[in-house]
Coordinates of C-alpha atoms in Angstrom, one line a residue:
M1 CA -31.8 138.1 18.1
E2 CA -30.8 134.6 18.3
L3 CA -27.1 134.0 19.4
A4 CA -26.6 131.2 16.9
N5 CA -28.2 129.1 14.2
W6 CA -26.3 126.0 14.0
T7 CA -26.8 122.2 14.2
G8 CA -24.7 119.4 15.2
T9 CA -23.0 119.5 11.8
G10 CA -21.7 123.2 12.5
V11 CA -22.8 126.8 11.7
Q12 CA -25.2 127.4 9.1
E13 CA -24.9 131.3 9.1
F14 CA -22.9 134.0 10.6
I15 CA -24.2 137.3 12.5
L16 CA -22.4 140.4 11.7
L17 CA -22.7 142.7 14.6
G18 CA -21.8 145.8 12.4
F19 CA -20.8 148.9 14.1
G20 CA -22.6 148.4 17.3
V21 CA -23.9 151.9 17.9
R22 CA -27.2 153.4 18.8
Q23 CA -30.2 153.6 16.3
Q24 CA -29.6 157.4 15.9
M25 CA -26.1 156.9 14.9
C26 CA -27.0 154.1 12.6
L27 CA -29.3 156.3 10.7
F28 CA -26.4 158.9 10.5
L29 CA -24.1 156.5 9.2
L30 CA -26.5 154.9 6.8
I31 CA -27.1 158.3 5.3
F32 CA -23.5 159.3 5.1
F33 CA -22.2 156.0 3.7
T34 CA -25.0 156.0 1.0
I35 CA -23.7 159.4 -0.1
L36 CA -20.2 158.4 0.0
Y37 CA -21.0 155.1 -1.9
V38 CA -22.9 156.9 -4.7
L39 CA -20.3 159.6 -5.0
A40 CA -17.3 157.1 -5.2
L41 CA -19.3 155.2 -7.9
A42 CA -20.1 158.6 -9.9
E43 CA -16.5 159.8 -9.7
N44 CA -14.9 156.6 -10.9
I45 CA -17.6 156.2 -13.6
T46 CA -16.7 159.8 -14.8
L47 CA -13.0 159.2 -14.8
I48 CA -13.6 155.9 -16.9
A49 CA -15.8 157.7 -19.2
L50 CA -13.4 160.5 -19.8
V51 CA -10.6 158.3 -20.6
V52 CA -12.7 156.1 -23.0
L53 CA -14.2 159.1 -24.8
D54 CA -11.0 161.1 -25.1
V55 CA -9.0 159.7 -27.9
Q56 CA -5.7 161.1 -26.5
L57 CA -6.2 159.8 -23.2
S58 CA -7.3 156.4 -24.2
Q59 CA -4.0 155.8 -25.9
L60 CA -1.7 156.7 -23.0
P61 CA -0.4 153.8 -20.8
M62 CA -0.9 155.7 -17.4
Y63 CA -4.7 156.6 -18.2
I64 CA -5.3 152.8 -19.6
L65 CA -4.2 151.6 -16.2
L66 CA -5.9 154.4 -14.4
S67 CA -9.4 153.8 -15.9
N68 CA -9.1 150.1 -15.0
F69 CA -8.1 150.9 -11.5
S70 CA -11.2 153.1 -11.4
W71 CA -13.3 150.0 -12.4
L72 CA -11.4 148.1 -9.7
E73 CA -12.3 150.6 -7.1
M74 CA -15.9 150.5 -8.0
C75 CA -15.9 146.7 -7.6
Y76 CA -13.9 147.1 -4.3
V77 CA -16.3 149.5 -2.6
T78 CA -19.3 147.6 -3.9
S79 CA -17.9 144.2 -2.3
T80 CA -18.4 145.8 1.2
V81 CA -20.5 148.9 1.4
P82 CA -24.0 147.5 0.3
Q83 CA -23.7 144.8 3.0
M84 CA -22.6 147.5 5.4
L85 CA -25.5 149.6 4.4
F86 CA -27.9 146.5 5.0
G87 CA -26.7 146.1 8.2
L88 CA -27.2 149.7 9.2
A89 CA -30.8 149.6 7.8
S90 CA -31.9 146.3 9.4
T91 CA -31.5 145.0 13.0
Q92 CA -30.7 141.7 11.3
G93 CA -27.0 141.1 10.5
N94 CA -27.5 137.5 9.3
I95 CA -25.3 136.2 6.5
S96 CA -25.2 132.6 5.2
F97 CA -22.1 130.5 5.6
S98 CA -21.5 130.4 1.9
A99 CA -22.3 134.0 1.3
C100 CA -19.8 135.0 4.0
F101 CA -17.0 133.1 2.4
L102 CA -17.8 134.4 -0.9
Q103 CA -17.5 138.1 0.5
F104 CA -14.4 137.0 2.1
Y105 CA -13.0 135.7 -1.1
I106 CA -14.1 138.6 -3.4
F107 CA -13.0 141.2 -0.7
F108 CA -9.3 139.8 -0.4
S109 CA -9.1 139.2 -4.1
L110 CA -10.0 142.6 -4.9
G111 CA -7.4 143.9 -2.4
D112 CA -4.7 141.7 -4.0
T113 CA -5.7 142.9 -7.3
E114 CA -5.3 146.6 -6.1
C115 CA -1.8 145.6 -4.7
L116 CA -0.9 144.5 -8.3
F117 CA -2.5 147.5 -10.0
L118 CA -0.6 149.9 -7.8
S119 CA 2.6 148.0 -8.9
A120 CA 1.6 148.1 -12.6
M121 CA 1.2 152.0 -12.2
A122 CA 4.6 152.2 -10.5
L123 CA 6.3 150.3 -13.3
D124 CA 4.6 152.6 -15.7
R125 CA 6.0 155.7 -13.9
Y126 CA 9.4 154.0 -13.7
L127 CA 9.7 153.2 -17.2
A128 CA 8.4 156.7 -18.4
I129 CA 10.8 158.8 -16.2
C130 CA 13.8 156.4 -15.9
H131 CA 13.9 154.9 -19.4
P132 CA 12.0 157.5 -21.6
L133 CA 13.5 156.3 -24.9
R134 CA 12.3 152.8 -24.3
Y135 CA 8.8 153.7 -22.9
P136 CA 6.9 154.0 -26.0
Q137 CA 8.1 150.6 -27.4
T138 CA 7.6 148.7 -24.0
M139 CA 4.5 150.4 -22.6
T140 CA 2.3 150.0 -25.8
P141 CA -1.5 149.7 -25.3
N142 CA -1.6 146.0 -25.9
F143 CA 1.1 145.6 -23.2
C144 CA -1.0 147.7 -20.8
Y145 CA -4.0 145.7 -21.4
G146 CA -2.0 142.5 -20.8
L147 CA -0.9 144.0 -17.3
V148 CA -4.5 144.6 -16.6
V149 CA -5.5 141.0 -17.3
A150 CA -2.4 139.7 -15.3
C151 CA -3.3 141.8 -12.4
W152 CA -7.0 140.6 -12.2
V153 CA -6.1 136.8 -12.8
L154 CA -3.3 136.8 -10.3
G155 CA -5.3 138.8 -8.0
F156 CA -8.1 136.3 -7.7
L157 CA -5.9 133.1 -7.9
W158 CA -4.0 134.3 -4.7
H159 CA -6.7 133.8 -2.2
I160 CA -8.2 130.6 -3.5
F161 CA -6.2 128.2 -1.3
P162 CA -6.6 130.2 1.9
M163 CA -10.3 130.6 1.4
I164 CA -10.6 126.8 0.8
L165 CA -8.5 126.0 3.9
I166 CA -10.5 128.4 6.1
S167 CA -13.8 127.2 4.9
K168 CA -12.9 123.7 5.6
L169 CA -12.4 124.3 9.3
S170 CA -15.2 123.1 11.9
F171 CA -17.4 126.0 13.1
C172 CA -19.5 124.8 15.9
G173 CA -20.6 128.1 17.5
P174 CA -20.8 130.8 18.6
N175 CA -21.4 132.4 15.2
I176 CA -21.2 136.2 15.8
I177 CA -18.7 138.2 13.9
D178 CA -17.8 141.5 15.6
H179 CA -17.4 143.2 12.3
F180 CA -19.5 144.6 9.3
L181 CA -17.8 142.2 6.9
C182 CA -16.5 138.6 6.8
D183 CA -12.9 139.4 7.5
A184 CA -10.2 136.5 8.0
G185 CA -9.4 137.3 11.7
P186 CA -12.9 137.4 13.1
I187 CA -13.8 134.2 11.1
L188 CA -10.8 132.3 12.3
S189 CA -11.4 133.2 15.8
L190 CA -14.9 131.4 15.6
A191 CA -13.4 128.1 14.3
C192 CA -13.2 125.2 16.7
P193 CA -9.9 124.3 18.1
P194 CA -7.5 123.1 17.2
V195 CA -6.9 125.3 14.1
G196 CA -3.2 124.6 14.0
N197 CA -1.0 127.1 12.2
L198 CA -3.6 128.3 9.9
P199 CA -3.9 131.7 11.2
L200 CA -0.1 132.2 10.8
I201 CA -0.1 130.7 7.4
S202 CA -3.1 133.0 6.4
Q203 CA -1.3 136.0 7.6
I204 CA 2.2 135.2 6.0
V205 CA 1.3 133.5 2.6
A206 CA -2.1 135.2 1.9
D207 CA -1.3 138.7 3.4
S208 CA 2.1 139.6 4.1
L209 CA 3.7 138.2 1.0
V210 CA 1.3 139.9 -1.5
I211 CA 1.2 143.3 0.5
L212 CA 5.0 143.4 1.4
G213 CA 6.0 142.1 -2.0
N214 CA 4.2 144.7 -4.0
F215 CA 4.8 147.5 -1.5
F216 CA 8.6 146.9 -1.8
F217 CA 8.2 146.8 -5.7
V218 CA 6.3 150.2 -5.5
V219 CA 8.9 151.7 -3.0
L220 CA 11.8 150.6 -5.2
S221 CA 10.2 151.8 -8.4
Y222 CA 9.4 155.3 -7.0
G223 CA 12.7 155.6 -5.4
A224 CA 14.3 155.1 -8.6
V225 CA 12.1 157.6 -10.2
I226 CA 12.9 160.2 -7.4
V227 CA 16.7 159.7 -7.9
T228 CA 16.4 160.1 -11.6
L229 CA 14.4 163.3 -11.2
L230 CA 16.9 164.8 -8.7
K231 CA 19.5 164.3 -11.4
T232 CA 17.5 165.9 -14.0
S233 CA 18.9 169.5 -15.0
S234 CA 15.5 171.0 -16.2
Q235 CA 13.8 172.5 -13.3
G236 CA 10.4 172.8 -15.3
S237 CA 10.2 169.1 -16.2
R238 CA 11.4 168.0 -12.8
G239 CA 8.5 170.1 -11.0
K240 CA 6.0 168.6 -13.6
A241 CA 7.3 165.0 -12.9
F242 CA 7.2 165.4 -9.2
S243 CA 3.7 166.7 -9.4
T244 CA 2.6 163.7 -11.2
I245 CA 4.1 161.0 -9.0
S246 CA 3.0 162.9 -5.8
F247 CA -0.4 161.9 -6.6
H248 CA 0.5 158.3 -7.0
L249 CA 2.5 158.3 -3.7
V250 CA -0.6 159.8 -1.9
V251 CA -2.7 156.9 -3.3
V252 CA 0.0 154.2 -2.4
T253 CA 0.1 155.6 1.2
L254 CA -3.7 155.8 1.6
F255 CA -3.8 152.3 0.8
Y256 CA -0.9 150.7 2.1
G257 CA -0.8 152.4 5.5
P258 CA -4.0 151.0 7.0
V259 CA -3.7 147.7 5.1
A260 CA -0.4 146.9 6.5
A261 CA -1.5 148.1 9.9
M262 CA -4.1 145.6 9.7
Y263 CA -2.8 142.4 7.9
V264 CA 0.9 142.5 8.2
I265 CA 1.8 144.0 11.7
P266 CA 1.1 141.2 14.2
G267 CA -2.0 142.0 16.3
G268 CA -2.9 144.8 14.1
G269 CA -6.5 143.7 13.9
G270 CA -6.8 143.0 17.7
E271 CA -9.0 145.9 18.8
S272 CA -12.5 145.6 17.3
G273 CA -13.3 149.4 17.2
I274 CA -10.0 150.4 15.5
T275 CA -10.3 147.3 13.0
K276 CA -13.6 148.6 11.8
L277 CA -12.4 152.2 11.7
V278 CA -9.4 151.3 9.6
T279 CA -11.5 148.8 7.4
V280 CA -13.9 151.6 6.6
F281 CA -11.2 154.0 5.7
Y282 CA -9.7 151.7 3.0
T283 CA -12.8 150.1 1.6
A284 CA -15.2 153.1 1.7
I285 CA -13.4 156.3 2.0
T286 CA -10.1 155.6 -0.2
P287 CA -12.3 154.5 -3.3
F288 CA -14.0 158.0 -2.9
L289 CA -10.7 160.0 -2.6
N290 CA -8.6 158.4 -5.3
P291 CA -10.6 159.8 -8.2
L292 CA -10.2 163.3 -6.8
I293 CA -6.5 162.8 -6.1
Y294 CA -5.8 161.8 -9.6
S295 CA -7.9 164.4 -11.1
L296 CA -6.8 167.3 -8.9
R297 CA -4.4 169.6 -10.6
N298 CA -3.9 167.1 -13.4
D299 CA -3.4 169.0 -16.5
Q300 CA -4.1 166.3 -19.0
V301 CA -7.6 165.4 -17.2
K302 CA -8.4 169.2 -17.3
E303 CA -7.4 169.3 -21.1
A304 CA -9.4 166.2 -21.8
L305 CA -12.6 167.7 -20.1
R306 CA -12.2 171.0 -22.2
R307 CA -12.0 169.0 -25.4
L308 CA -15.0 167.1 -24.3
R309 CA -16.9 170.5 -23.7
R310 CA -15.6 171.8 -27.0
R311 CA -16.8 168.7 -28.8
K312 CA -20.3 168.8 -27.3
V313 CA -20.5 172.4 -28.3
R314 CA -19.7 171.5 -31.8
L315 CA -22.2 168.9 -31.7
L316 CA -24.9 171.2 -30.4
R317 CA -24.1 173.9 -32.9
Q318 CA -24.6 171.4 -35.7
K319 CA -27.8 170.4 -34.5
V320 CA -29.1 173.8 -34.4
T321 CA -27.6 174.7 -37.7
G322 CA -28.8 171.4 -39.3

């Protein structure tokens, strides 16, 4: 494998080293991540279809946001895993300069969008539990769709400026990225000096602000929800509400835990092996787990599945009798 493919004008492509494991392990990882990817897509498609097909769920704000969150998870896992699988199946890890920065932009934009979606879902639970009388008038379906659009637009606007700044740097070689995707840290480490304060600006403006800002909003929202629930006199309603938000808190923890360790804590992405492991967790494993977490012991989802089965049985009977 050539160590570089660059001219005097700069690097024309990068080489992703991937996981750096033996061929037998590559085959195992290829099979494992292929199955995981297919299952993640199937689970999220099922959840979206259930919300769309069920009349009751499709009108509930939480499930409008959840179905769009599932679509986001499908996009998120697709932005990284296919490239990872290609690297495992092939000895060539070459990726063009423009394709690398396109992946970098899409990957981080989807991450920003996920932060905003988690905040929108926290807002929904806050209004539903802390302000139940105003909730139906505030969280209308139109308002929910407006939140969805705002999350996507703001998420994809946030990283345009950092992406342009980093892409304008000089890359004169080497061109080897010790990762399975085009992440900001490894790319910046290949830039020709001096890079100035760009790494610090990238971490503070592009990463810390969006991650910490949304994280604090989520913590405050669920903190207010927990305080309100503790004041609730009804034990039954309190237990049901706690059960609902516990799923949200698990999803928030699974996402913000590794992401904060990577992009907020100084030096968090320093160790290559740990960086790859953490990145795999929140890009491939989390999109697989989230639909299971939201569906597990969820009475509304189970009831929607029962309604869908009954409707199918009625349609079959009508075909038979007709």
